PDB file of C-alpha atoms and ligand atoms in Angstrom:
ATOM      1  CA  UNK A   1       2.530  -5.689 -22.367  1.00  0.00           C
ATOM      2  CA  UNK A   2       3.369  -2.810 -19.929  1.00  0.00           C
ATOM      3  CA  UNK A   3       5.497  -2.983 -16.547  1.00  0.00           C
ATOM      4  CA  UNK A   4       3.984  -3.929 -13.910  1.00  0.00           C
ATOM      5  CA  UNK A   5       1.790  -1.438 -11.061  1.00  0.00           C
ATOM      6  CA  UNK A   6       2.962  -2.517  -7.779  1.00  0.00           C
ATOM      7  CA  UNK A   7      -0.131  -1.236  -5.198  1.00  0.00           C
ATOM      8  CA  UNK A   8       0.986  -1.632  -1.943  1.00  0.00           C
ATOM      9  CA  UNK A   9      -1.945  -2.008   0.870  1.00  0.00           C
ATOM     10  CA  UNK A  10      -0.183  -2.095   4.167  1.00  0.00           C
ATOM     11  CA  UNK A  11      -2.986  -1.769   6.776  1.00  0.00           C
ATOM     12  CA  UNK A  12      -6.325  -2.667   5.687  1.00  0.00           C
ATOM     13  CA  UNK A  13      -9.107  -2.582   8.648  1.00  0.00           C
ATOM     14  CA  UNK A  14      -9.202  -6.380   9.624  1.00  0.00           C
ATOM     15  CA  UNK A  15      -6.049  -6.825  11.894  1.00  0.00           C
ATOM     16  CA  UNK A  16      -5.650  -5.844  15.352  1.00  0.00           C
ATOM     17  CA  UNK A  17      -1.930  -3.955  16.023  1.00  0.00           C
ATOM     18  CA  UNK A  18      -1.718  -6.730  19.217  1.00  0.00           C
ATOM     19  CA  UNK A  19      -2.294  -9.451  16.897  1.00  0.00           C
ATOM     20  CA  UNK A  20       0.092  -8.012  14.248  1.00  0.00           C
ATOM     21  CA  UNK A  21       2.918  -5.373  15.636  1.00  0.00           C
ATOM     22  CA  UNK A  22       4.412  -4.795  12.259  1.00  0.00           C
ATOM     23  CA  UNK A  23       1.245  -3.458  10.976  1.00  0.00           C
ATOM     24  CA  UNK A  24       1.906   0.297  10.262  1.00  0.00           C
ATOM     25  CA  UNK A  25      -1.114   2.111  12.342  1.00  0.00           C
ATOM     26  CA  UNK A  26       0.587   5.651  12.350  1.00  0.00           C
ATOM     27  CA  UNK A  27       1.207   8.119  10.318  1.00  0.00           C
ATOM     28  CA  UNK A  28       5.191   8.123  11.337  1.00  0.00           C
ATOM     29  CA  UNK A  29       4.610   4.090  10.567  1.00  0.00           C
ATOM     30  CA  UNK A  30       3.081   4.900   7.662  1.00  0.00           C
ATOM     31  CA  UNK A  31       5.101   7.201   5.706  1.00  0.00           C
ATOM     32  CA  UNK A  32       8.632   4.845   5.896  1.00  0.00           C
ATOM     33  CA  UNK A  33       6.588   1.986   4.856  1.00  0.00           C
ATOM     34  CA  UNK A  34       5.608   3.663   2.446  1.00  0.00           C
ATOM     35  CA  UNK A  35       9.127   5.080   1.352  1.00  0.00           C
ATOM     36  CA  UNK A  36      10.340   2.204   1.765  1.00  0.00           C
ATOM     37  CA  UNK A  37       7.927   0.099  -0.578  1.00  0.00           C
ATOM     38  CA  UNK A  38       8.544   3.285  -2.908  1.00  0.00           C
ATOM     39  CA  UNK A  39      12.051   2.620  -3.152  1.00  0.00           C
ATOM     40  CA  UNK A  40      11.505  -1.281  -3.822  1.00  0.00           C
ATOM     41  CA  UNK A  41       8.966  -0.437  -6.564  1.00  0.00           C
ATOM     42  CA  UNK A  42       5.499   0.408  -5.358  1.00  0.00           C
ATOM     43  CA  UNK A  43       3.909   2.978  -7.565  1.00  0.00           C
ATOM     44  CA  UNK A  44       0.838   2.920  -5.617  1.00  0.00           C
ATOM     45  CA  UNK A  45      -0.389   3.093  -1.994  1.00  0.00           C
ATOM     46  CA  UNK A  46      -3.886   1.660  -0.607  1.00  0.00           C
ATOM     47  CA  UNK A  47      -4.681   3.358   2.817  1.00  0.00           C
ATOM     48  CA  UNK A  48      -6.661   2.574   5.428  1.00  0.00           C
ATOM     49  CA  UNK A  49      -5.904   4.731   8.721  1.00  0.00           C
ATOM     50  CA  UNK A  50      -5.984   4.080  12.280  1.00  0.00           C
ATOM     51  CA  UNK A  51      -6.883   6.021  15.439  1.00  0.00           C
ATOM     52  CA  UNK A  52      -4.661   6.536  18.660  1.00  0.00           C
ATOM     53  CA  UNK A  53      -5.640   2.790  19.725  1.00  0.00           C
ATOM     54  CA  UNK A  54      -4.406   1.712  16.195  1.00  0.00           C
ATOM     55  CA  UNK A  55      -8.563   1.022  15.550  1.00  0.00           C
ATOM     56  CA  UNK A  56      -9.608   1.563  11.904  1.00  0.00           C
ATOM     57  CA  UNK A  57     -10.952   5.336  11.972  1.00  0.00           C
ATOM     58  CA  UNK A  58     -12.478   7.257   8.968  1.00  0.00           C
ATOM     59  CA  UNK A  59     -11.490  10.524  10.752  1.00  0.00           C
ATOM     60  CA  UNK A  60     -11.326  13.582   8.663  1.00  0.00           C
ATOM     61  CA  UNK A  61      -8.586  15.427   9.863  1.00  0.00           C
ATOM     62  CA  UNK A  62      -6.190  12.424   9.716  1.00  0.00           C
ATOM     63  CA  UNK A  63      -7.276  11.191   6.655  1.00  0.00           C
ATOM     64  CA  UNK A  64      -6.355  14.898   5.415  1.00  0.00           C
ATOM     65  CA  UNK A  65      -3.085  14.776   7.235  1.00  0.00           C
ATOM     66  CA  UNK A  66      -2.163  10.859   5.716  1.00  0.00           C
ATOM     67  CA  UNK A  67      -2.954  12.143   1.993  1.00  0.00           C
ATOM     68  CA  UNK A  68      -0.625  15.202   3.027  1.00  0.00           C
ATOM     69  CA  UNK A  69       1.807  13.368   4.972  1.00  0.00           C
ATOM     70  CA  UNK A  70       2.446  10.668   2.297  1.00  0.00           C
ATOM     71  CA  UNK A  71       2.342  13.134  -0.686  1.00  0.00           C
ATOM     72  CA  UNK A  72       5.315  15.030   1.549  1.00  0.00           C
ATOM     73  CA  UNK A  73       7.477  11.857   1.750  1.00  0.00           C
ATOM     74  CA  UNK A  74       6.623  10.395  -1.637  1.00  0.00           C
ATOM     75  CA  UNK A  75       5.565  10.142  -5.067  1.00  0.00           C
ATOM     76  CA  UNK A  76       3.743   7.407  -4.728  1.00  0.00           C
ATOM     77  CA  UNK A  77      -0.323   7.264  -6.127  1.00  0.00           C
ATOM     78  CA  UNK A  78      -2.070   8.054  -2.759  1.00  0.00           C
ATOM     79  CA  UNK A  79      -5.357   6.174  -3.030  1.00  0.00           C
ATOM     80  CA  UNK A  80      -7.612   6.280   0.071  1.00  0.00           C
ATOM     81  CA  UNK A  81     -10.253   3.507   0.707  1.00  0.00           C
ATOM     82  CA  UNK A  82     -13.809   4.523   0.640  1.00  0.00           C
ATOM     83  CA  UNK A  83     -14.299   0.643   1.966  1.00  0.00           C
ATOM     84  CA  UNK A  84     -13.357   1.730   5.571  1.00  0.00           C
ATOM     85  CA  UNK A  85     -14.130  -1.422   7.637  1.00  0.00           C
ATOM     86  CA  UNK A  86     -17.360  -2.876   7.322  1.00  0.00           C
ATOM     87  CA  UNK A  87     -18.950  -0.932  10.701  1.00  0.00           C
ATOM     88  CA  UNK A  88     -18.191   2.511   8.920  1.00  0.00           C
ATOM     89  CA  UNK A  89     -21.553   4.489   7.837  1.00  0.00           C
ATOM     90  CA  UNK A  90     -22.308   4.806   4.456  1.00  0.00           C
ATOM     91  CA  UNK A  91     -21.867   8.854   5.015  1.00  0.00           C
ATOM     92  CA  UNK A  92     -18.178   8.626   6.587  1.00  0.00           C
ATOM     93  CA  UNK A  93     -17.133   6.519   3.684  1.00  0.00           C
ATOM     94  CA  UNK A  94     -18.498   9.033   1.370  1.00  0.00           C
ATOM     95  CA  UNK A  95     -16.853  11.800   3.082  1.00  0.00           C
ATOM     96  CA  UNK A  96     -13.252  10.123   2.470  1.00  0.00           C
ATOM     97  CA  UNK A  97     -13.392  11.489  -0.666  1.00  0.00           C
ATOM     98  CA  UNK A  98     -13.380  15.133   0.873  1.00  0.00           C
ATOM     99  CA  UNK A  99      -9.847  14.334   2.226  1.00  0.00           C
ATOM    100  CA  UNK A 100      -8.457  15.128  -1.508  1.00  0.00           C
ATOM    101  CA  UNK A 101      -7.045  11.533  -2.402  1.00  0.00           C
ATOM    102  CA  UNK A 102      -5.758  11.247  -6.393  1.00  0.00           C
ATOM    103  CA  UNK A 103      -7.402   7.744  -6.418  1.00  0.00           C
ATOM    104  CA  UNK A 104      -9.813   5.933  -3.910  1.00  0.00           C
ATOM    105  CA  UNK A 105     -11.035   2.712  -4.053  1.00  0.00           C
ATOM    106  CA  UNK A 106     -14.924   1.960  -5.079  1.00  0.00           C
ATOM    107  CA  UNK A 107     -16.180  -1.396  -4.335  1.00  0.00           C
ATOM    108  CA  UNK A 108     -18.798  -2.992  -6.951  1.00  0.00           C
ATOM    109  CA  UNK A 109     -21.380  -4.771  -4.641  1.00  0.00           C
ATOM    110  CA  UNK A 110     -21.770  -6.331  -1.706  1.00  0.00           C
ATOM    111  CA  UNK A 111     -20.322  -8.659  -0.060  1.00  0.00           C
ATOM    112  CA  UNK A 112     -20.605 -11.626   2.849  1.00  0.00           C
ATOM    113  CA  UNK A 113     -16.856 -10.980   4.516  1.00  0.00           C
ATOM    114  CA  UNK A 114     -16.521 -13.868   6.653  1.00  0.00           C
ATOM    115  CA  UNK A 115     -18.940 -13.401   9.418  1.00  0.00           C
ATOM    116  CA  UNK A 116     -19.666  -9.846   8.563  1.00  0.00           C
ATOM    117  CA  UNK A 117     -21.343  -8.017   5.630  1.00  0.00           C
ATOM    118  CA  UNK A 118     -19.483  -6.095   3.447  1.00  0.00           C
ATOM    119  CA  UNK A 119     -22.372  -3.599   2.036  1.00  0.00           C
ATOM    120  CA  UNK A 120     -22.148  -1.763  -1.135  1.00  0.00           C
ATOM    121  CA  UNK A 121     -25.952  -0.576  -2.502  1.00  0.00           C
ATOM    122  CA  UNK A 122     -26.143  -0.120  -6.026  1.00  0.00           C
ATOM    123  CA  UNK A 123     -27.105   4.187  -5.002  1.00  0.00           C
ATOM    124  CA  UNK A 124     -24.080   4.487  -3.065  1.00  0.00           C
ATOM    125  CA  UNK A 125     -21.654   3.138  -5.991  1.00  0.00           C
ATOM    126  CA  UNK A 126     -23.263   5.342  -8.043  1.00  0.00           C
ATOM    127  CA  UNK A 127     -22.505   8.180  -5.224  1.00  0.00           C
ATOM    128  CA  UNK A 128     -19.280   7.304  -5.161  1.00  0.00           C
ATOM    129  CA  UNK A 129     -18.656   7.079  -8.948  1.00  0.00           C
ATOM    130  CA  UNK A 130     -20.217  10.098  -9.702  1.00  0.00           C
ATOM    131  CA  UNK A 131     -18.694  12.355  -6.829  1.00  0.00           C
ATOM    132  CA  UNK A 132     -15.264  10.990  -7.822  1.00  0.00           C
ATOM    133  CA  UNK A 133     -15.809  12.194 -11.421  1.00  0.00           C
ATOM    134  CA  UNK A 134     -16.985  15.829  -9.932  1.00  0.00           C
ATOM    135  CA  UNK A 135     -13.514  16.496  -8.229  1.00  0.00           C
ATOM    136  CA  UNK A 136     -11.411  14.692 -10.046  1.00  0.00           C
ATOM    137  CA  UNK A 137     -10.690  11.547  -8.416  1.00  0.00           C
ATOM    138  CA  UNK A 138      -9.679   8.247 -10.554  1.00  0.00           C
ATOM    139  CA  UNK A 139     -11.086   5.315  -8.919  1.00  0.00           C
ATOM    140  CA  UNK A 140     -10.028   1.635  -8.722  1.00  0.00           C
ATOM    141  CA  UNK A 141     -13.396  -0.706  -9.149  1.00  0.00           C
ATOM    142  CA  UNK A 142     -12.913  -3.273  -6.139  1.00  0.00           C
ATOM    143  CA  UNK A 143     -14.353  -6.843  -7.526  1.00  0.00           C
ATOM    144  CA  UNK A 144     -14.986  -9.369  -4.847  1.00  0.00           C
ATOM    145  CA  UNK A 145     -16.788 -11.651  -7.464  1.00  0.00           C
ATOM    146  CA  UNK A 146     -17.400 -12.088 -10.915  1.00  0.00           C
ATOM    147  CA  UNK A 147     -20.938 -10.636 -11.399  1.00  0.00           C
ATOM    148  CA  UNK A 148     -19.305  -7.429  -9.921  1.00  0.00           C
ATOM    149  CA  UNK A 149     -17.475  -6.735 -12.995  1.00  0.00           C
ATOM    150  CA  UNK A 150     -21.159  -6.953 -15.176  1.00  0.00           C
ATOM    151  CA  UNK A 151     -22.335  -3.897 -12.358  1.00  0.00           C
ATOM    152  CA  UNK A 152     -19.270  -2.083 -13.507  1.00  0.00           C
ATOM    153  CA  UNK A 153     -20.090  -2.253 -17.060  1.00  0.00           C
ATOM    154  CA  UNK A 154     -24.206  -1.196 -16.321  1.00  0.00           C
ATOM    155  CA  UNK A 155     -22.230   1.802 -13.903  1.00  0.00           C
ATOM    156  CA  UNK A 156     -20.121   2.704 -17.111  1.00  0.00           C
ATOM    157  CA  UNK A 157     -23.324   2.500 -19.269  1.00  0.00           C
ATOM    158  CA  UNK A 158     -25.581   4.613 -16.928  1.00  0.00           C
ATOM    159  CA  UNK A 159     -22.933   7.311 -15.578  1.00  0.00           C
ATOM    160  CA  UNK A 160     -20.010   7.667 -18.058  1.00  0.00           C
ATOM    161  CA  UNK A 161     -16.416   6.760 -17.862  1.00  0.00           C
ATOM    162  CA  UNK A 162     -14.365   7.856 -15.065  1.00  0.00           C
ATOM    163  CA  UNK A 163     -12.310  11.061 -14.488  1.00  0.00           C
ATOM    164  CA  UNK A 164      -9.455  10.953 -16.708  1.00  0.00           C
ATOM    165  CA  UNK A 165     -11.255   8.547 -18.821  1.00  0.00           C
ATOM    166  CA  UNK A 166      -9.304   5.306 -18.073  1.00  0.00           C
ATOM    167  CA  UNK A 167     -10.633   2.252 -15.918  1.00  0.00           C
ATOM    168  CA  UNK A 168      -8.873   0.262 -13.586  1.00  0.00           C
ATOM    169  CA  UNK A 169     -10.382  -2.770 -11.272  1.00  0.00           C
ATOM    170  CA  UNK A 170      -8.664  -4.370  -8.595  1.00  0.00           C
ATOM    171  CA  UNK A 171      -9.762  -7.996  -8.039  1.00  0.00           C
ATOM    172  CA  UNK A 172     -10.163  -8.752  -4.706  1.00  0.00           C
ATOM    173  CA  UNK A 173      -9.855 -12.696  -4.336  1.00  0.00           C
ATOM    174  CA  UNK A 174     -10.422 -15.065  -1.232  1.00  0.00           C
ATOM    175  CA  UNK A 175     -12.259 -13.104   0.843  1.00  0.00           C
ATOM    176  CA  UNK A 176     -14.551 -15.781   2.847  1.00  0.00           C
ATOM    177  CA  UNK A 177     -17.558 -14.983   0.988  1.00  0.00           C
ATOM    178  CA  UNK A 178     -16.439 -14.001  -2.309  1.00  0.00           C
ATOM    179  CA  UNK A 179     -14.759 -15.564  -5.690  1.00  0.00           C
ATOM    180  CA  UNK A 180     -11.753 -17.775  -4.889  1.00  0.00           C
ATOM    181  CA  UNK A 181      -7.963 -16.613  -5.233  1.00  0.00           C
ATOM    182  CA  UNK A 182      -7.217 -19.103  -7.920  1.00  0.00           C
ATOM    183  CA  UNK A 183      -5.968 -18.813 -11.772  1.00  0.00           C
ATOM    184  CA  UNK A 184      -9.104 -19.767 -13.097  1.00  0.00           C
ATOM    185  CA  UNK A 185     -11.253 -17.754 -11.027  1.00  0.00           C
ATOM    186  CA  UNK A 186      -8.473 -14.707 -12.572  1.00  0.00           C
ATOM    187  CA  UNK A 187      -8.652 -16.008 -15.761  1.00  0.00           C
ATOM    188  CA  UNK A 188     -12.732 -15.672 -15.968  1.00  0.00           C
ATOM    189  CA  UNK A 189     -12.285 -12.734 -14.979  1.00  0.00           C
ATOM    190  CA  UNK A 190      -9.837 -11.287 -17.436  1.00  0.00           C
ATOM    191  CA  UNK A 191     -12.282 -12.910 -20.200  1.00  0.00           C
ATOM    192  CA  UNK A 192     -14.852 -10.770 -18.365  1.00  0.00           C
ATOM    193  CA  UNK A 193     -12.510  -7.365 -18.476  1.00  0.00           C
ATOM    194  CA  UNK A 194     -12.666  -7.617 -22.331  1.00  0.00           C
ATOM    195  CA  UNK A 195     -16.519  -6.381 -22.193  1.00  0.00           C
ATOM    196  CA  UNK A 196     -15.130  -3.508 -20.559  1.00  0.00           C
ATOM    197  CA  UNK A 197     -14.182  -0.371 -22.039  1.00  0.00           C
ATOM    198  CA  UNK A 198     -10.878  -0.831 -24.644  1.00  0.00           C
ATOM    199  CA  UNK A 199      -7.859  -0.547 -22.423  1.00  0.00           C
ATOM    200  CA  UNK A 200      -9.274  -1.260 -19.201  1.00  0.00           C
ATOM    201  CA  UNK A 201      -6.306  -2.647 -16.901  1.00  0.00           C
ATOM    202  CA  UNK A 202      -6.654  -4.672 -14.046  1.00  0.00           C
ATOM    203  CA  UNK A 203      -4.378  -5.719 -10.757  1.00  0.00           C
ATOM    204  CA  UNK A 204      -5.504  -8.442  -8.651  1.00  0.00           C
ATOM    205  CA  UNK A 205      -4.631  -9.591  -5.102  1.00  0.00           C
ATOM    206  CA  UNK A 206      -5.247 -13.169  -3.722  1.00  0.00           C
ATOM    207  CA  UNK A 207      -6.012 -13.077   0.199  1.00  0.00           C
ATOM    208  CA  UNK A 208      -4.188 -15.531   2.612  1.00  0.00           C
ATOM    209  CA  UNK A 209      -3.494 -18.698   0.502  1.00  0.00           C
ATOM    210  CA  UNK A 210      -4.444 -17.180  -2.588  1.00  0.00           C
ATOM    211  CA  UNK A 211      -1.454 -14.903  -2.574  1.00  0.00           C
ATOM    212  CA  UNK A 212       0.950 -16.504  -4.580  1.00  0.00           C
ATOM    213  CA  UNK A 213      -1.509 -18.284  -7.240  1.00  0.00           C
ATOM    214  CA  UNK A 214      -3.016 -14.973  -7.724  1.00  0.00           C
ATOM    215  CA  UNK A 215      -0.253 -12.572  -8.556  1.00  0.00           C
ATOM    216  CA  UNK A 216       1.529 -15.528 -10.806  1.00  0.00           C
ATOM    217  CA  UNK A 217      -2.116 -15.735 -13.014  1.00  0.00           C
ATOM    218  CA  UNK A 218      -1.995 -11.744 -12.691  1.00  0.00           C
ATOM    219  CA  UNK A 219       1.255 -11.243 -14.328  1.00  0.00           C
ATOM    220  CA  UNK A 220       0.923 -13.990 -16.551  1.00  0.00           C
ATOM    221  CA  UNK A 221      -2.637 -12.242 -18.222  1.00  0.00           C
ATOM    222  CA  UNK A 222      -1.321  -8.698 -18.144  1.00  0.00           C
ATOM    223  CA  UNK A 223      -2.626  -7.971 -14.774  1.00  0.00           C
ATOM    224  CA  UNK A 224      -0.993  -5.931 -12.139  1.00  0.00           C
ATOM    225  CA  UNK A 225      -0.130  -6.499  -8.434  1.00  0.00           C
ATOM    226  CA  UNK A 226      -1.257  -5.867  -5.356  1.00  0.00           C
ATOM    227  CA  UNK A 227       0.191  -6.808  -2.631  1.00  0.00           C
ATOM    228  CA  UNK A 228       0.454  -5.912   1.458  1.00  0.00           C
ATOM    229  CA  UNK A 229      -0.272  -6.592   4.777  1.00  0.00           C
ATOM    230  CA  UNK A 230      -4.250  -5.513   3.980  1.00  0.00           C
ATOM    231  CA  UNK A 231      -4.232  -9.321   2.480  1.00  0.00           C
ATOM    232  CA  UNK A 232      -1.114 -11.559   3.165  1.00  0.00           C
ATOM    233  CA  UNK A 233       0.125 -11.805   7.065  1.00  0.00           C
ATOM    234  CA  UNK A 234       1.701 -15.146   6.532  1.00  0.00           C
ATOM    235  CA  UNK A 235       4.570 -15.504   3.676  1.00  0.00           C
ATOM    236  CA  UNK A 236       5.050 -19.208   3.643  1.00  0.00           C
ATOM    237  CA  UNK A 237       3.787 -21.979   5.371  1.00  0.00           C
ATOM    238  CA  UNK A 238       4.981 -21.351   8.999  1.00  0.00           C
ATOM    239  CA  UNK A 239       6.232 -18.070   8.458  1.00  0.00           C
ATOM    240  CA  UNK A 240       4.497 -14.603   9.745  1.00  0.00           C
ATOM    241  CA  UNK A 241       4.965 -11.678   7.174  1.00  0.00           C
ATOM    242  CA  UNK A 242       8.024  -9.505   8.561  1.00  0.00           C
ATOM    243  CA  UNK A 243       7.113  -6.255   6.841  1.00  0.00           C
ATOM    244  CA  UNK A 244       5.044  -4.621   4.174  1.00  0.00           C
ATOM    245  CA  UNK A 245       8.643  -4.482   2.376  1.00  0.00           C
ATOM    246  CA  UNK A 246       9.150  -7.880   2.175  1.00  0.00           C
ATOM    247  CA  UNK A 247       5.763  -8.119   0.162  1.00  0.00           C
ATOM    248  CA  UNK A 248       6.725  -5.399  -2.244  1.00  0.00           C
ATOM    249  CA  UNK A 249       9.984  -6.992  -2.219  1.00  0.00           C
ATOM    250  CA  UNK A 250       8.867 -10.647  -3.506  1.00  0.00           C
ATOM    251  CA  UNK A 251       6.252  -9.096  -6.289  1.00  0.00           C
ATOM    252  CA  UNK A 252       9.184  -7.047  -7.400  1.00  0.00           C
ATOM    253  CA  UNK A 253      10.951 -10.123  -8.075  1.00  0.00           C
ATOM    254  CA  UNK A 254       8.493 -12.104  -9.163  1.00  0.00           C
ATOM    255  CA  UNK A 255       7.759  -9.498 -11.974  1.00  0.00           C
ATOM    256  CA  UNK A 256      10.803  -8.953 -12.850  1.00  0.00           C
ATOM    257  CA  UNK A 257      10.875 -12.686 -13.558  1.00  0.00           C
ATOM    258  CA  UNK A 258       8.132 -11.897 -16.222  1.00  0.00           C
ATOM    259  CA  UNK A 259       9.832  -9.286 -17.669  1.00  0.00           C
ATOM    260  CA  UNK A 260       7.795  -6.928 -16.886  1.00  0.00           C
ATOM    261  CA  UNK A 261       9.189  -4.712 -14.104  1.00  0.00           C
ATOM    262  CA  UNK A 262       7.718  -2.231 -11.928  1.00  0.00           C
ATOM    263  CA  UNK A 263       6.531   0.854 -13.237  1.00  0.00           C
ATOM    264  CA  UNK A 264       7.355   4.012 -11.559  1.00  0.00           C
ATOM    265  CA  UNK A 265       4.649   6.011  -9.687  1.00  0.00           C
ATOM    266  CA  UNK A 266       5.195   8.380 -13.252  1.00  0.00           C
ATOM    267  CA  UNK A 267       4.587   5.845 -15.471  1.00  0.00           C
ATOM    268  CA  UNK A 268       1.671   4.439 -13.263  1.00  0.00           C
ATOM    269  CA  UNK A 269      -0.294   8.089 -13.548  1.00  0.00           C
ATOM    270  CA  UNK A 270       0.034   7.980 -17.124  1.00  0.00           C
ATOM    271  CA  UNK A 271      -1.190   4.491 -17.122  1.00  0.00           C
ATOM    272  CA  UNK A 272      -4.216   5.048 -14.901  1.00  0.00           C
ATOM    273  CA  UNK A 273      -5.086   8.798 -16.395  1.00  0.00           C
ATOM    274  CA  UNK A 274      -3.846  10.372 -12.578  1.00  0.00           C
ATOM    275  CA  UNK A 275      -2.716  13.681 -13.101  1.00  0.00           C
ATOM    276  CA  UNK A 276       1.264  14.201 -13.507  1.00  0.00           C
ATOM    277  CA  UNK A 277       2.457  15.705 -10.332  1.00  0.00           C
TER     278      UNK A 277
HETATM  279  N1  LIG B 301     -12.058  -3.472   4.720  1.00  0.00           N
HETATM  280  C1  LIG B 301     -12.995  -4.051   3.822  1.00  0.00           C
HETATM  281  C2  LIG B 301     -14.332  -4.183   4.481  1.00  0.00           C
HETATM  282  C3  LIG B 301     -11.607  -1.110   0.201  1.00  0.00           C
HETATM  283  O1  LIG B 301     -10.585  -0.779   0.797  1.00  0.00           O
HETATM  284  O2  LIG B 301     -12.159  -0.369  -0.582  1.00  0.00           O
HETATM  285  C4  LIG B 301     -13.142  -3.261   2.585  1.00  0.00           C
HETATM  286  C5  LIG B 301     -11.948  -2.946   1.833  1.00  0.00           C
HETATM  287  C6  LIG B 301     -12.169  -2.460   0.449  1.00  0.00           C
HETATM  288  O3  LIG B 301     -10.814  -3.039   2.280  1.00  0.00           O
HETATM  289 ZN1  LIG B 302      -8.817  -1.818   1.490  1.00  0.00          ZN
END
């Protein structure tokens, strides 16, 4: 088994700043969160942006300036979401990949998310997939439920392996609406990732509850972590999260634990077929 890939997702579009005033919403906010969780041992950053208001925004020119901004202050894998929130046009989401990201995230079907629809249609995955293998982006495969990762193999089957030729999922689990964050729900799908191409690697996040059962089953299969304030705002029972750091910091531990410590953002390129900086 390898080290573990520490993603760290520290905004997502779900929470309102108000609700949630540790939530990094600009770009200053951003960047030490994302040193910071660089010097713990992320390897990898999920980003969703904000606006002025600290509302989820799929505005070119920022998006631009966060891929720039974060490439500046780090080395971290800077891997824009193509998910937005689930009011962004299918067009705008598209267009994130214009911003120059090395990875972005591209989600394998739709989705009921909570009240709201999550909406992925089997042309626009295959816009996504396809675009990303034009410039040169390596995409993580979002699952939100098991069948998800059967689409992924008919994507791989129609349209040809990624850039770079490696594939990496992310399993998404607890969203209201989707597969549960539990081990067994992790374990079928690991079972499942064995259809998938030879080498395929996986990281896995549990939302809410499912944080903790999630990245235990995760590193105990082989998986890899993902972890943030995208998916976790409470720690334990009574307890708000304090900081995206604190997240990063308890995964850390947790795989160190398992022996199998955090890669570096190097390490994590080679892993995932990125190109070296
Ligand atoms: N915000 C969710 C609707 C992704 O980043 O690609 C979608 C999401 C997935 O977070
Ligand atoms: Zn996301």
């Amino acid at each position: 088994m390898t080290g573990t890939m520490i993603t760290v997702a520290p905004t997502g579009a779900e929470s309102k700043k108000v609700d949630v005033p540790a939530l990094p919403v600009t770009l200053a906010e951003l960047t030490t969160t994302a040193r910071e969780c660089e010097a713990l041992g992320a390897s990898i950053i999920h980003v969703h942006i904000r606006d002025d208001d600290a509302r989820p925004t799929l505005d070119q020119g920022r998006l631009r300036d966060t891929v720039a901004g974060l490439r500046e202050a780090t080395e971290l894998i800077v891997q824009l979401s193509s998910g937005g929130s689930v009011h962004d046009p299918e067009a705008d989401r598209l267009a994130v990949l214009d911003a120059g990201p090395e990875m972005a995230s591209c989600t394998m079907g739709t989705v009921n998310f909570g009240d709201d629809v999550f909406l992925n249609r089997w042309e626009f995955i295959v816009g996504l997939h396809t675009r990303m293998q034009e410039r040169g982006i390596v995409p993580e495969y979002e699952i939100f439920d098991l069948g998800q990762l059967t689409s992924l193999q008919r994507l791989l089957g129609k349209y040809g392996l990624p850039f770079g030729g490696h594939v990496h999922v992310d399993l998404v689990m607890g969203v209201p609406g989707g597969m549960p964050g539990t081990a067994g729900a992790l374990v079928a799908c690991e079972q499942a990732i064995r259809d998938l191409p030879e080498g395929t690697t996986f990281s896995a996040t549990g939302i809410g509850r499912g944080t903790l059962p999630v990245m235990l089953a995760s590193l105990a299969t082989g998986g890899h972590l993902r972890v943030g304030m995208e998916d976790t705002l409470t720690y334990a029972k009574g307890r708000p999260v304090e900081s995206n750091m604190q997240l990063v910091a308890r995964a850390v531990g947790f795989a160190q634990l398992a022996q199998r410590p955090p890669t570096t953002p190097a390490q994590a390129r080679e892993l995932l077929g990125v190109p070296a900086r």
